[in-house]
């Protein structure tokens, strides 16, 4: 059986990144529901991310999305985040919310629009330099709604050229994470629809380009842990955007829909030995809290990732290896199922106490009165979000 001290050390070293946009108002294309106490600026989003970290102890960075989090001085934002005990994580360029991007960004048939998208991405690398961020997180909304609308092959050529220019601008320790998505907003064809397409571009680009797996971006029934295992084997798994989905890209709290899937994904991470201090895999959340309060939803999400990780770390890998070598299908499956069935909450409570935290982050946040404080303080101004 795995040694408990080793399990705890791995859990303590795990780093789960929160997304700035999850603290702002969000909704669906039908309605954005405004909440009270929502941040007005990137600085206030950093305060919320720091609050999630204060209660969980394992969320010491916040991803930013530009221009949603545009500020006059990015080094100052990073210094403010640092003063709160967190860092600026992945920088996400936004090349999908401008009228110019109606027909795409890097794949757009119009050279001037491609240039505009490229310039924005290069500006995002400048922001990485200013904030000390390691990862440029690239997601394109590019694609086609109708057969014949544009040349699928020519769009791949434009994509390749655009990504290459951005890649060549990266510093020696910076990375480009290339995200894919099966559909939405384009419905007929997406220019980066699946992990294979992202992977092929990343292989062409070089070692600083790696695939980003958003758990909500696959066809129903896709075996995501297979993708994870494959990419890890090739050192091409850059990170995750964790969330839950029932139907499409639902962006619900990770672990809410299918905790067993999350466990199976984390099991592949454990099998590959890619947890711990030097993990090159970025564990990021990409969620929207449309009807639930945002800070506790993110605390819960971080806890859900921790629980899945703890269960994966408890897999008896030696016994599993034996059962696999013996072709003992039932025992092998039972070893995995046993680990998943373990109640790891007492272990995590103990770990939190050792880390000087409250053993129950959700209850501690409720008791803290923080929600009332931000509701009273954040009055006036424009709440961050999608037009709420
Ligand atoms: C797109 O659905 C996505 O997953 C990308 O990561 C975006 O950057 C993010 O959601 C926020 O809209
Ligand atoms: Mn995503």
mmCIF file of C-alpha atoms and ligand atoms in Angstrom:
data_model
loop_
_atom_site.group_PDB
_atom_site.id
_atom_site.type_symbol
_atom_site.label_atom_id
_atom_site.label_comp_id
_atom_site.label_asym_id
_atom_site.label_seq_id
_atom_site.Cartn_x
_atom_site.Cartn_y
_atom_site.Cartn_z
ATOM 1 C CA UNK A 1 0.000 0.000 0.000
ATOM 2 C CA UNK A 2 1.219 3.550 -0.646
ATOM 3 C CA UNK A 3 2.912 5.230 2.270
ATOM 4 C CA UNK A 4 0.680 7.914 3.852
ATOM 5 C CA UNK A 5 3.489 10.421 4.340
ATOM 6 C CA UNK A 6 4.279 10.261 0.616
ATOM 7 C CA UNK A 7 0.597 10.664 -0.253
ATOM 8 C CA UNK A 8 0.336 13.713 1.993
ATOM 9 C CA UNK A 9 3.515 15.261 0.595
ATOM 10 C CA UNK A 10 2.150 14.943 -2.944
ATOM 11 C CA UNK A 11 -1.169 16.492 -1.915
ATOM 12 C CA UNK A 12 0.556 19.330 -0.116
ATOM 13 C CA UNK A 13 2.637 20.103 -3.211
ATOM 14 C CA UNK A 14 -0.316 20.039 -5.603
ATOM 15 C CA UNK A 15 -1.069 23.394 -7.146
ATOM 16 C CA UNK A 16 -4.534 24.099 -8.545
ATOM 17 C CA UNK A 17 -4.979 27.344 -10.473
ATOM 18 C CA UNK A 18 -8.181 29.373 -10.327
ATOM 19 C CA UNK A 19 -9.473 31.304 -13.363
ATOM 20 C CA UNK A 20 -10.030 35.053 -12.907
ATOM 21 C CA UNK A 21 -13.168 34.907 -15.050
ATOM 22 C CA UNK A 22 -14.884 32.465 -12.691
ATOM 23 C CA UNK A 23 -15.091 35.265 -10.086
ATOM 24 C CA UNK A 24 -17.016 37.540 -12.443
ATOM 25 C CA UNK A 25 -20.652 37.360 -13.450
ATOM 26 C CA UNK A 26 -21.461 34.750 -16.043
ATOM 27 C CA UNK A 27 -24.384 32.916 -17.527
ATOM 28 C CA UNK A 28 -25.513 31.354 -20.730
ATOM 29 C CA UNK A 29 -26.467 33.017 -23.993
ATOM 30 C CA UNK A 30 -29.939 33.245 -22.466
ATOM 31 C CA UNK A 31 -29.114 35.192 -19.331
ATOM 32 C CA UNK A 32 -26.243 36.455 -17.235
ATOM 33 C CA UNK A 33 -27.289 36.545 -13.572
ATOM 34 C CA UNK A 34 -25.676 39.363 -11.627
ATOM 35 C CA UNK A 35 -24.481 38.573 -8.118
ATOM 36 C CA UNK A 36 -23.631 40.975 -5.325
ATOM 37 C CA UNK A 37 -20.028 41.338 -4.183
ATOM 38 C CA UNK A 38 -18.587 40.420 -7.560
ATOM 39 C CA UNK A 39 -15.144 41.934 -8.320
ATOM 40 C CA UNK A 40 -14.945 45.029 -10.464
ATOM 41 C CA UNK A 41 -11.266 44.801 -11.419
ATOM 42 C CA UNK A 42 -8.478 42.309 -11.951
ATOM 43 C CA UNK A 43 -7.135 43.416 -8.565
ATOM 44 C CA UNK A 44 -10.371 42.405 -6.859
ATOM 45 C CA UNK A 45 -10.366 39.112 -8.762
ATOM 46 C CA UNK A 46 -6.880 38.493 -7.370
ATOM 47 C CA UNK A 47 -8.299 39.146 -3.891
ATOM 48 C CA UNK A 48 -10.921 36.455 -4.514
ATOM 49 C CA UNK A 49 -8.348 34.010 -5.831
ATOM 50 C CA UNK A 50 -6.237 34.707 -2.728
ATOM 51 C CA UNK A 51 -9.308 33.980 -0.592
ATOM 52 C CA UNK A 52 -9.703 30.566 -2.241
ATOM 53 C CA UNK A 53 -6.022 29.924 -1.555
ATOM 54 C CA UNK A 54 -6.328 31.093 2.067
ATOM 55 C CA UNK A 55 -8.978 28.451 2.779
ATOM 56 C CA UNK A 56 -7.558 25.598 0.696
ATOM 57 C CA UNK A 57 -3.778 26.155 0.814
ATOM 58 C CA UNK A 58 -3.289 24.650 -2.649
ATOM 59 C CA UNK A 59 -4.514 27.342 -5.071
ATOM 60 C CA UNK A 60 -1.598 29.791 -5.158
ATOM 61 C CA UNK A 61 -2.154 31.237 -8.649
ATOM 62 C CA UNK A 62 -4.823 32.841 -10.814
ATOM 63 C CA UNK A 63 -5.053 32.640 -14.599
ATOM 64 C CA UNK A 64 -5.856 35.894 -16.357
ATOM 65 C CA UNK A 65 -7.782 36.548 -19.563
ATOM 66 C CA UNK A 66 -6.829 39.567 -21.647
ATOM 67 C CA UNK A 67 -8.525 42.027 -22.184
ATOM 68 C CA UNK A 68 -11.023 40.964 -19.475
ATOM 69 C CA UNK A 69 -8.222 41.525 -16.956
ATOM 70 C CA UNK A 70 -6.501 44.384 -18.751
ATOM 71 C CA UNK A 71 -4.686 46.776 -16.377
ATOM 72 C CA UNK A 72 -2.382 49.724 -16.931
ATOM 73 C CA UNK A 73 0.583 48.082 -15.212
ATOM 74 C CA UNK A 74 0.885 44.287 -15.241
ATOM 75 C CA UNK A 75 3.963 44.196 -13.032
ATOM 76 C CA UNK A 76 1.918 46.112 -10.470
ATOM 77 C CA UNK A 77 -0.915 43.550 -10.718
ATOM 78 C CA UNK A 78 1.612 40.752 -10.211
ATOM 79 C CA UNK A 79 3.106 42.584 -7.220
ATOM 80 C CA UNK A 80 -0.368 43.032 -5.726
ATOM 81 C CA UNK A 81 -1.132 39.329 -6.251
ATOM 82 C CA UNK A 82 2.186 38.485 -4.617
ATOM 83 C CA UNK A 83 1.332 40.670 -1.616
ATOM 84 C CA UNK A 84 -1.829 38.551 -1.249
ATOM 85 C CA UNK A 85 0.153 35.315 -1.384
ATOM 86 C CA UNK A 86 -0.637 34.258 -4.941
ATOM 87 C CA UNK A 87 0.963 34.533 -8.388
ATOM 88 C CA UNK A 88 -0.367 35.335 -11.829
ATOM 89 C CA UNK A 89 -0.736 32.047 -13.663
ATOM 90 C CA UNK A 90 -1.543 31.368 -17.294
ATOM 91 C CA UNK A 91 -2.200 34.307 -19.591
ATOM 92 C CA UNK A 92 -5.174 33.699 -21.901
ATOM 93 C CA UNK A 93 -5.354 35.848 -25.028
ATOM 94 C CA UNK A 94 -8.912 36.646 -26.073
ATOM 95 C CA UNK A 95 -9.239 36.553 -29.853
ATOM 96 C CA UNK A 96 -12.942 35.798 -29.986
ATOM 97 C CA UNK A 97 -14.830 38.816 -28.649
ATOM 98 C CA UNK A 98 -14.294 41.429 -31.274
ATOM 99 C CA UNK A 99 -16.413 42.045 -34.375
ATOM 100 C CA UNK A 100 -13.292 41.569 -36.477
ATOM 101 C CA UNK A 101 -13.204 37.901 -35.451
ATOM 102 C CA UNK A 102 -16.510 36.946 -37.102
ATOM 103 C CA UNK A 103 -14.634 34.612 -39.468
ATOM 104 C CA UNK A 104 -11.919 33.641 -37.023
ATOM 105 C CA UNK A 105 -8.627 34.952 -35.664
ATOM 106 C CA UNK A 106 -5.371 33.262 -36.686
ATOM 107 C CA UNK A 107 -7.272 31.332 -39.389
ATOM 108 C CA UNK A 108 -9.247 34.321 -40.702
ATOM 109 C CA UNK A 109 -9.127 34.687 -44.505
ATOM 110 C CA UNK A 110 -8.290 38.399 -44.076
ATOM 111 C CA UNK A 111 -4.561 39.025 -43.429
ATOM 112 C CA UNK A 112 -5.230 42.218 -41.427
ATOM 113 C CA UNK A 113 -7.425 40.319 -38.954
ATOM 114 C CA UNK A 114 -4.818 37.586 -38.612
ATOM 115 C CA UNK A 115 -2.240 40.265 -37.889
ATOM 116 C CA UNK A 116 -4.492 41.814 -35.243
ATOM 117 C CA UNK A 117 -4.938 38.437 -33.509
ATOM 118 C CA UNK A 118 -1.215 37.790 -33.711
ATOM 119 C CA UNK A 119 -0.359 41.195 -32.256
ATOM 120 C CA UNK A 120 -2.710 40.524 -29.354
ATOM 121 C CA UNK A 121 -1.041 37.180 -28.683
ATOM 122 C CA UNK A 122 2.412 38.763 -28.801
ATOM 123 C CA UNK A 123 1.189 41.437 -26.391
ATOM 124 C CA UNK A 124 0.100 38.585 -24.102
ATOM 125 C CA UNK A 125 3.661 37.239 -24.123
ATOM 126 C CA UNK A 126 4.796 40.726 -23.040
ATOM 127 C CA UNK A 127 2.285 40.397 -20.191
ATOM 128 C CA UNK A 128 3.829 37.043 -19.292
ATOM 129 C CA UNK A 129 7.216 38.762 -19.116
ATOM 130 C CA UNK A 130 5.821 41.491 -16.866
ATOM 131 C CA UNK A 131 3.961 39.144 -14.525
ATOM 132 C CA UNK A 132 6.370 36.213 -14.461
ATOM 133 C CA UNK A 133 3.739 33.922 -15.931
ATOM 134 C CA UNK A 134 4.982 30.663 -17.448
ATOM 135 C CA UNK A 135 2.102 29.672 -19.713
ATOM 136 C CA UNK A 136 0.356 31.249 -22.670
ATOM 137 C CA UNK A 137 -2.969 29.470 -22.866
ATOM 138 C CA UNK A 138 -4.212 29.538 -26.442
ATOM 139 C CA UNK A 139 -7.823 28.823 -27.303
ATOM 140 C CA UNK A 140 -9.238 29.892 -30.643
ATOM 141 C CA UNK A 141 -12.929 30.154 -31.446
ATOM 142 C CA UNK A 142 -11.986 29.680 -35.103
ATOM 143 C CA UNK A 143 -14.039 27.425 -37.306
ATOM 144 C CA UNK A 144 -16.748 27.175 -39.899
ATOM 145 C CA UNK A 145 -20.513 27.090 -39.663
ATOM 146 C CA UNK A 146 -21.119 25.935 -43.231
ATOM 147 C CA UNK A 147 -19.460 23.525 -45.649
ATOM 148 C CA UNK A 148 -17.689 25.530 -48.319
ATOM 149 C CA UNK A 149 -17.438 28.645 -46.138
ATOM 150 C CA UNK A 150 -13.633 28.574 -46.296
ATOM 151 C CA UNK A 151 -10.839 26.156 -47.129
ATOM 152 C CA UNK A 152 -10.213 23.795 -44.225
ATOM 153 C CA UNK A 153 -6.650 23.157 -45.443
ATOM 154 C CA UNK A 154 -5.784 26.828 -46.009
ATOM 155 C CA UNK A 155 -6.991 27.597 -42.496
ATOM 156 C CA UNK A 156 -4.582 24.980 -41.125
ATOM 157 C CA UNK A 157 -1.750 26.695 -43.031
ATOM 158 C CA UNK A 158 -2.689 30.057 -41.511
ATOM 159 C CA UNK A 159 -2.963 28.479 -38.071
ATOM 160 C CA UNK A 160 0.464 26.907 -38.380
ATOM 161 C CA UNK A 161 2.058 30.191 -39.457
ATOM 162 C CA UNK A 162 0.369 32.177 -36.665
ATOM 163 C CA UNK A 163 1.252 29.721 -33.928
ATOM 164 C CA UNK A 164 4.849 29.611 -35.175
ATOM 165 C CA UNK A 165 5.245 33.384 -34.877
ATOM 166 C CA UNK A 166 3.932 33.326 -31.295
ATOM 167 C CA UNK A 167 6.024 30.285 -30.401
ATOM 168 C CA UNK A 168 9.201 31.956 -31.643
ATOM 169 C CA UNK A 169 8.526 34.923 -29.348
ATOM 170 C CA UNK A 170 8.408 32.737 -26.183
ATOM 171 C CA UNK A 171 11.237 33.008 -23.673
ATOM 172 C CA UNK A 172 13.284 29.944 -22.688
ATOM 173 C CA UNK A 173 11.085 28.993 -19.729
ATOM 174 C CA UNK A 174 7.753 30.022 -21.233
ATOM 175 C CA UNK A 175 5.311 27.591 -22.786
ATOM 176 C CA UNK A 176 2.408 27.705 -25.173
ATOM 177 C CA UNK A 177 -0.533 25.504 -24.189
ATOM 178 C CA UNK A 178 -2.746 24.716 -27.160
ATOM 179 C CA UNK A 179 -6.364 24.014 -26.232
ATOM 180 C CA UNK A 180 -8.847 22.261 -28.485
ATOM 181 C CA UNK A 181 -12.613 22.099 -28.544
ATOM 182 C CA UNK A 182 -14.927 19.865 -30.508
ATOM 183 C CA UNK A 183 -17.496 22.525 -31.338
ATOM 184 C CA UNK A 184 -18.791 25.937 -30.310
ATOM 185 C CA UNK A 185 -18.929 28.648 -31.381
ATOM 186 C CA UNK A 186 -18.417 27.047 -34.803
ATOM 187 C CA UNK A 187 -20.735 24.145 -35.503
ATOM 188 C CA UNK A 188 -19.624 22.581 -38.786
ATOM 189 C CA UNK A 189 -15.851 22.489 -38.350
ATOM 190 C CA UNK A 190 -13.507 23.785 -35.675
ATOM 191 C CA UNK A 191 -9.898 24.566 -36.624
ATOM 192 C CA UNK A 192 -8.537 22.931 -33.439
ATOM 193 C CA UNK A 193 -11.274 20.358 -32.771
ATOM 194 C CA UNK A 194 -9.444 17.605 -30.898
ATOM 195 C CA UNK A 195 -6.310 16.590 -29.034
ATOM 196 C CA UNK A 196 -4.805 15.021 -32.152
ATOM 197 C CA UNK A 197 -4.899 18.295 -34.067
ATOM 198 C CA UNK A 198 -3.454 20.216 -31.102
ATOM 199 C CA UNK A 199 -0.825 17.530 -30.642
ATOM 200 C CA UNK A 200 0.248 17.644 -34.289
ATOM 201 C CA UNK A 201 0.670 21.420 -34.135
ATOM 202 C CA UNK A 202 2.566 21.155 -30.846
ATOM 203 C CA UNK A 203 4.929 18.509 -32.249
ATOM 204 C CA UNK A 204 5.662 20.736 -35.257
ATOM 205 C CA UNK A 205 6.191 23.766 -33.039
ATOM 206 C CA UNK A 206 8.635 22.187 -30.599
ATOM 207 C CA UNK A 207 9.103 21.353 -26.914
ATOM 208 C CA UNK A 208 7.666 24.592 -25.552
ATOM 209 C CA UNK A 209 4.266 23.817 -27.107
ATOM 210 C CA UNK A 210 2.040 21.392 -25.243
ATOM 211 C CA UNK A 211 -1.578 20.327 -25.337
ATOM 212 C CA UNK A 212 -4.159 21.700 -22.933
ATOM 213 C CA UNK A 213 -7.009 19.318 -22.111
ATOM 214 C CA UNK A 214 -10.255 21.060 -21.140
ATOM 215 C CA UNK A 215 -12.425 18.293 -19.723
ATOM 216 C CA UNK A 216 -15.575 19.853 -21.209
ATOM 217 C CA UNK A 217 -14.340 19.938 -24.796
ATOM 218 C CA UNK A 218 -14.970 16.403 -26.020
ATOM 219 C CA UNK A 219 -17.776 14.396 -27.519
ATOM 220 C CA UNK A 220 -19.883 12.644 -24.869
ATOM 221 C CA UNK A 221 -18.326 9.343 -23.889
ATOM 222 C CA UNK A 222 -14.781 10.271 -24.915
ATOM 223 C CA UNK A 223 -12.180 8.448 -22.849
ATOM 224 C CA UNK A 224 -10.276 11.472 -21.541
ATOM 225 C CA UNK A 225 -7.874 9.432 -19.422
ATOM 226 C CA UNK A 226 -6.652 7.719 -22.580
ATOM 227 C CA UNK A 227 -5.808 11.126 -24.045
ATOM 228 C CA UNK A 228 -4.042 12.059 -20.808
ATOM 229 C CA UNK A 229 -1.985 8.855 -20.757
ATOM 230 C CA UNK A 230 -1.054 9.239 -24.421
ATOM 231 C CA UNK A 231 0.035 12.857 -24.066
ATOM 232 C CA UNK A 232 1.985 12.188 -20.869
ATOM 233 C CA UNK A 233 3.896 9.403 -22.591
ATOM 234 C CA UNK A 234 4.974 11.893 -25.234
ATOM 235 C CA UNK A 235 5.691 14.701 -22.715
ATOM 236 C CA UNK A 236 3.029 16.749 -24.454
ATOM 237 C CA UNK A 237 0.469 17.227 -21.695
ATOM 238 C CA UNK A 238 0.777 20.889 -20.750
ATOM 239 C CA UNK A 239 -2.175 21.071 -18.429
ATOM 240 C CA UNK A 240 -5.869 20.881 -17.752
ATOM 241 C CA UNK A 241 -8.859 23.117 -17.738
ATOM 242 C CA UNK A 242 -10.946 21.219 -15.224
ATOM 243 C CA UNK A 243 -14.723 21.492 -15.133
ATOM 244 C CA UNK A 244 -17.762 19.206 -15.307
ATOM 245 C CA UNK A 245 -20.137 18.655 -18.146
ATOM 246 C CA UNK A 246 -23.401 16.835 -18.545
ATOM 247 C CA UNK A 247 -24.057 17.749 -22.174
ATOM 248 C CA UNK A 248 -21.746 20.228 -23.886
ATOM 249 C CA UNK A 249 -19.179 22.680 -22.534
ATOM 250 C CA UNK A 250 -21.195 23.148 -19.344
ATOM 251 C CA UNK A 251 -18.310 24.630 -17.290
ATOM 252 C CA UNK A 252 -19.795 23.345 -14.029
ATOM 253 C CA UNK A 253 -17.827 22.595 -10.876
ATOM 254 C CA UNK A 254 -15.234 19.905 -11.514
ATOM 255 C CA UNK A 255 -16.133 16.577 -9.934
ATOM 256 C CA UNK A 256 -19.820 17.458 -9.780
ATOM 257 C CA UNK A 257 -20.956 15.407 -12.768
ATOM 258 C CA UNK A 258 -18.598 12.447 -12.847
ATOM 259 C CA UNK A 259 -16.112 12.183 -9.970
ATOM 260 C CA UNK A 260 -15.062 8.732 -11.203
ATOM 261 C CA UNK A 261 -13.864 10.243 -14.474
ATOM 262 C CA UNK A 262 -11.860 12.851 -12.573
ATOM 263 C CA UNK A 263 -10.347 10.060 -10.469
ATOM 264 C CA UNK A 264 -9.425 8.077 -13.591
ATOM 265 C CA UNK A 265 -7.728 11.148 -15.063
ATOM 266 C CA UNK A 266 -5.789 11.758 -11.847
ATOM 267 C CA UNK A 267 -4.863 8.066 -11.751
ATOM 268 C CA UNK A 268 -3.048 8.461 -15.082
ATOM 269 C CA UNK A 269 -1.209 11.456 -13.644
ATOM 270 C CA UNK A 270 -0.160 9.380 -10.628
ATOM 271 C CA UNK A 271 0.871 6.385 -12.779
ATOM 272 C CA UNK A 272 3.088 8.688 -14.864
ATOM 273 C CA UNK A 273 4.670 10.176 -11.710
ATOM 274 C CA UNK A 274 3.772 13.706 -12.752
ATOM 275 C CA UNK A 275 2.597 15.072 -9.422
ATOM 276 C CA UNK A 276 4.681 16.982 -6.939
ATOM 277 C CA UNK A 277 6.875 20.058 -6.764
ATOM 278 C CA UNK A 278 8.318 19.767 -10.225
ATOM 279 C CA UNK A 279 5.146 18.817 -12.029
ATOM 280 C CA UNK A 280 5.091 20.314 -15.506
ATOM 281 C CA UNK A 281 1.350 19.723 -15.734
ATOM 282 C CA UNK A 282 -0.743 22.821 -14.970
ATOM 283 C CA UNK A 283 -3.889 21.910 -13.029
ATOM 284 C CA UNK A 284 -6.208 24.775 -13.855
ATOM 285 C CA UNK A 285 -9.914 25.255 -13.367
ATOM 286 C CA UNK A 286 -12.004 26.733 -16.190
ATOM 287 C CA UNK A 287 -15.498 27.180 -14.835
ATOM 288 C CA UNK A 288 -18.452 29.545 -14.719
ATOM 289 C CA UNK A 289 -20.601 29.874 -11.626
ATOM 290 C CA UNK A 290 -23.839 31.178 -13.036
ATOM 291 C CA UNK A 291 -26.300 30.382 -10.255
ATOM 292 C CA UNK A 292 -24.090 29.522 -7.270
ATOM 293 C CA UNK A 293 -21.864 31.869 -5.228
ATOM 294 C CA UNK A 294 -18.488 31.975 -6.852
ATOM 295 C CA UNK A 295 -15.810 31.882 -4.138
ATOM 296 C CA UNK A 296 -17.266 28.866 -2.288
ATOM 297 C CA UNK A 297 -17.899 27.154 -5.642
ATOM 298 C CA UNK A 298 -14.189 27.480 -6.379
ATOM 299 C CA UNK A 299 -13.235 26.292 -2.900
ATOM 300 C CA UNK A 300 -15.449 23.238 -3.471
ATOM 301 C CA UNK A 301 -13.886 22.678 -6.904
ATOM 302 C CA UNK A 302 -10.356 22.788 -5.518
ATOM 303 C CA UNK A 303 -11.422 20.292 -2.839
ATOM 304 C CA UNK A 304 -12.943 18.021 -5.478
ATOM 305 C CA UNK A 305 -9.660 17.936 -7.413
ATOM 306 C CA UNK A 306 -7.808 17.228 -4.155
ATOM 307 C CA UNK A 307 -10.165 14.370 -3.295
ATOM 308 C CA UNK A 308 -9.753 12.775 -6.728
ATOM 309 C CA UNK A 309 -5.983 13.177 -6.424
ATOM 310 C CA UNK A 310 -5.911 11.655 -2.935
ATOM 311 C CA UNK A 311 -7.897 8.635 -4.107
ATOM 312 C CA UNK A 312 -5.601 8.211 -7.105
ATOM 313 C CA UNK A 313 -2.557 8.372 -4.812
ATOM 314 C CA UNK A 314 -4.066 5.601 -2.686
ATOM 315 C CA UNK A 315 -4.177 3.128 -5.557
ATOM 316 C CA UNK A 316 -2.088 0.113 -4.629
ATOM 317 C CA UNK A 317 0.052 0.317 -7.751
ATOM 318 C CA UNK A 318 2.169 -2.705 -6.820
ATOM 319 C CA UNK A 319 -0.855 -4.952 -6.418
ATOM 320 C CA UNK A 320 -2.312 -3.442 -9.569
ATOM 321 C CA UNK A 321 0.848 -4.221 -11.512
ATOM 322 C CA UNK A 322 0.749 -7.832 -10.269
ATOM 323 C CA UNK A 323 -2.894 -8.243 -11.207
ATOM 324 C CA UNK A 324 -2.224 -6.757 -14.637
ATOM 325 C CA UNK A 325 0.745 -9.075 -15.252
ATOM 326 C CA UNK A 326 -1.351 -12.043 -14.140
ATOM 327 C CA UNK A 327 -4.172 -11.034 -16.435
ATOM 328 C CA UNK A 328 -6.407 -10.911 -13.364
ATOM 329 C CA UNK A 329 -9.021 -8.561 -14.777
ATOM 330 C CA UNK A 330 -11.358 -8.595 -11.797
ATOM 331 C CA UNK A 331 -8.676 -7.930 -9.200
ATOM 332 C CA UNK A 332 -7.127 -5.150 -11.274
ATOM 333 C CA UNK A 333 -10.469 -3.443 -11.646
ATOM 334 C CA UNK A 334 -11.255 -3.939 -7.950
ATOM 335 C CA UNK A 335 -7.972 -2.310 -6.905
ATOM 336 C CA UNK A 336 -8.935 0.818 -8.808
ATOM 337 C CA UNK A 337 -12.518 0.739 -7.558
ATOM 338 C CA UNK A 338 -11.354 0.294 -3.936
ATOM 339 C CA UNK A 339 -9.180 3.382 -4.143
ATOM 340 C CA UNK A 340 -12.065 5.360 -5.599
ATOM 341 C CA UNK A 341 -14.400 4.143 -2.854
ATOM 342 C CA UNK A 342 -12.032 5.279 -0.070
ATOM 343 C CA UNK A 343 -13.324 8.179 1.995
ATOM 344 C CA UNK A 344 -10.331 10.517 1.796
ATOM 345 C CA UNK A 345 -11.995 13.393 3.629
ATOM 346 C CA UNK A 346 -10.450 12.519 7.033
ATOM 347 C CA UNK A 347 -6.994 12.323 5.418
ATOM 348 C CA UNK A 348 -7.456 15.722 3.769
ATOM 349 C CA UNK A 349 -8.807 17.237 6.992
ATOM 350 C CA UNK A 350 -5.700 15.997 8.798
ATOM 351 C CA UNK A 351 -3.450 17.380 6.072
ATOM 352 C CA UNK A 352 -5.137 20.786 6.276
ATOM 353 C CA UNK A 353 -4.614 20.902 10.011
ATOM 354 C CA UNK A 354 -0.957 20.081 9.475
ATOM 355 C CA UNK A 355 -0.837 22.975 7.003
ATOM 356 C CA UNK A 356 -2.348 25.319 9.595
ATOM 357 C CA UNK A 357 -5.706 25.454 7.818
ATOM 358 C CA UNK A 358 -9.240 24.799 8.951
ATOM 359 C CA UNK A 359 -10.017 21.116 8.234
ATOM 360 C CA UNK A 360 -13.328 22.114 6.607
ATOM 361 C CA UNK A 361 -12.710 24.952 4.112
ATOM 362 C CA UNK A 362 -16.388 25.303 3.102
ATOM 363 C CA UNK A 363 -17.597 25.719 6.685
ATOM 364 C CA UNK A 364 -14.667 27.983 7.527
ATOM 365 C CA UNK A 365 -15.488 30.260 4.584
ATOM 366 C CA UNK A 366 -19.150 30.427 5.636
ATOM 367 C CA UNK A 367 -18.173 31.264 9.215
ATOM 368 C CA UNK A 368 -15.648 33.890 8.130
ATOM 369 C CA UNK A 369 -18.324 36.396 7.074
ATOM 370 C CA UNK A 370 -16.231 37.155 3.987
ATOM 371 C CA UNK A 371 -19.214 37.012 1.612
ATOM 372 C CA UNK A 372 -21.053 39.739 3.556
ATOM 373 C CA UNK A 373 -17.887 41.825 3.669
ATOM 374 C CA UNK A 374 -17.386 41.869 -0.102
ATOM 375 C CA UNK A 375 -21.109 42.449 -0.660
ATOM 376 C CA UNK A 376 -20.926 45.550 1.510
ATOM 377 C CA UNK A 377 -17.625 46.754 0.104
ATOM 378 C CA UNK A 378 -18.072 46.161 -3.620
ATOM 379 C CA UNK A 379 -20.857 48.594 -4.337
ATOM 380 C CA UNK A 380 -20.854 50.742 -7.446
ATOM 381 C CA UNK A 381 -18.615 50.457 -10.452
ATOM 382 C CA UNK A 382 -19.072 47.797 -13.100
ATOM 383 C CA UNK A 383 -19.076 44.205 -12.001
ATOM 384 C CA UNK A 384 -16.717 42.019 -14.035
ATOM 385 C CA UNK A 385 -18.406 39.578 -16.342
ATOM 386 C CA UNK A 386 -20.212 38.949 -19.555
ATOM 387 C CA UNK A 387 -22.440 42.032 -19.722
ATOM 388 C CA UNK A 388 -24.235 41.613 -16.399
HETATM 389 C C1 LIG B 1 -13.520 28.036 -24.281
HETATM 390 O O1 LIG B 1 -14.708 27.339 -24.123
HETATM 391 C C2 LIG B 1 -12.705 28.027 -23.017
HETATM 392 O O2 LIG B 1 -12.619 26.715 -22.519
HETATM 393 C C3 LIG B 1 -11.331 28.619 -23.242
HETATM 394 O O3 LIG B 1 -10.400 28.076 -22.360
HETATM 395 C C4 LIG B 1 -11.567 30.056 -22.910
HETATM 396 O O4 LIG B 1 -10.386 30.778 -22.719
HETATM 397 C C5 LIG B 1 -12.402 29.881 -21.674
HETATM 398 O O5 LIG B 1 -13.305 28.837 -22.029
HETATM 399 C C6 LIG B 1 -13.127 31.103 -21.181
HETATM 400 O O6 LIG B 1 -14.144 31.503 -22.042
HETATM 401 MN MN1 LIG B 2 -10.929 26.030 -21.394
#
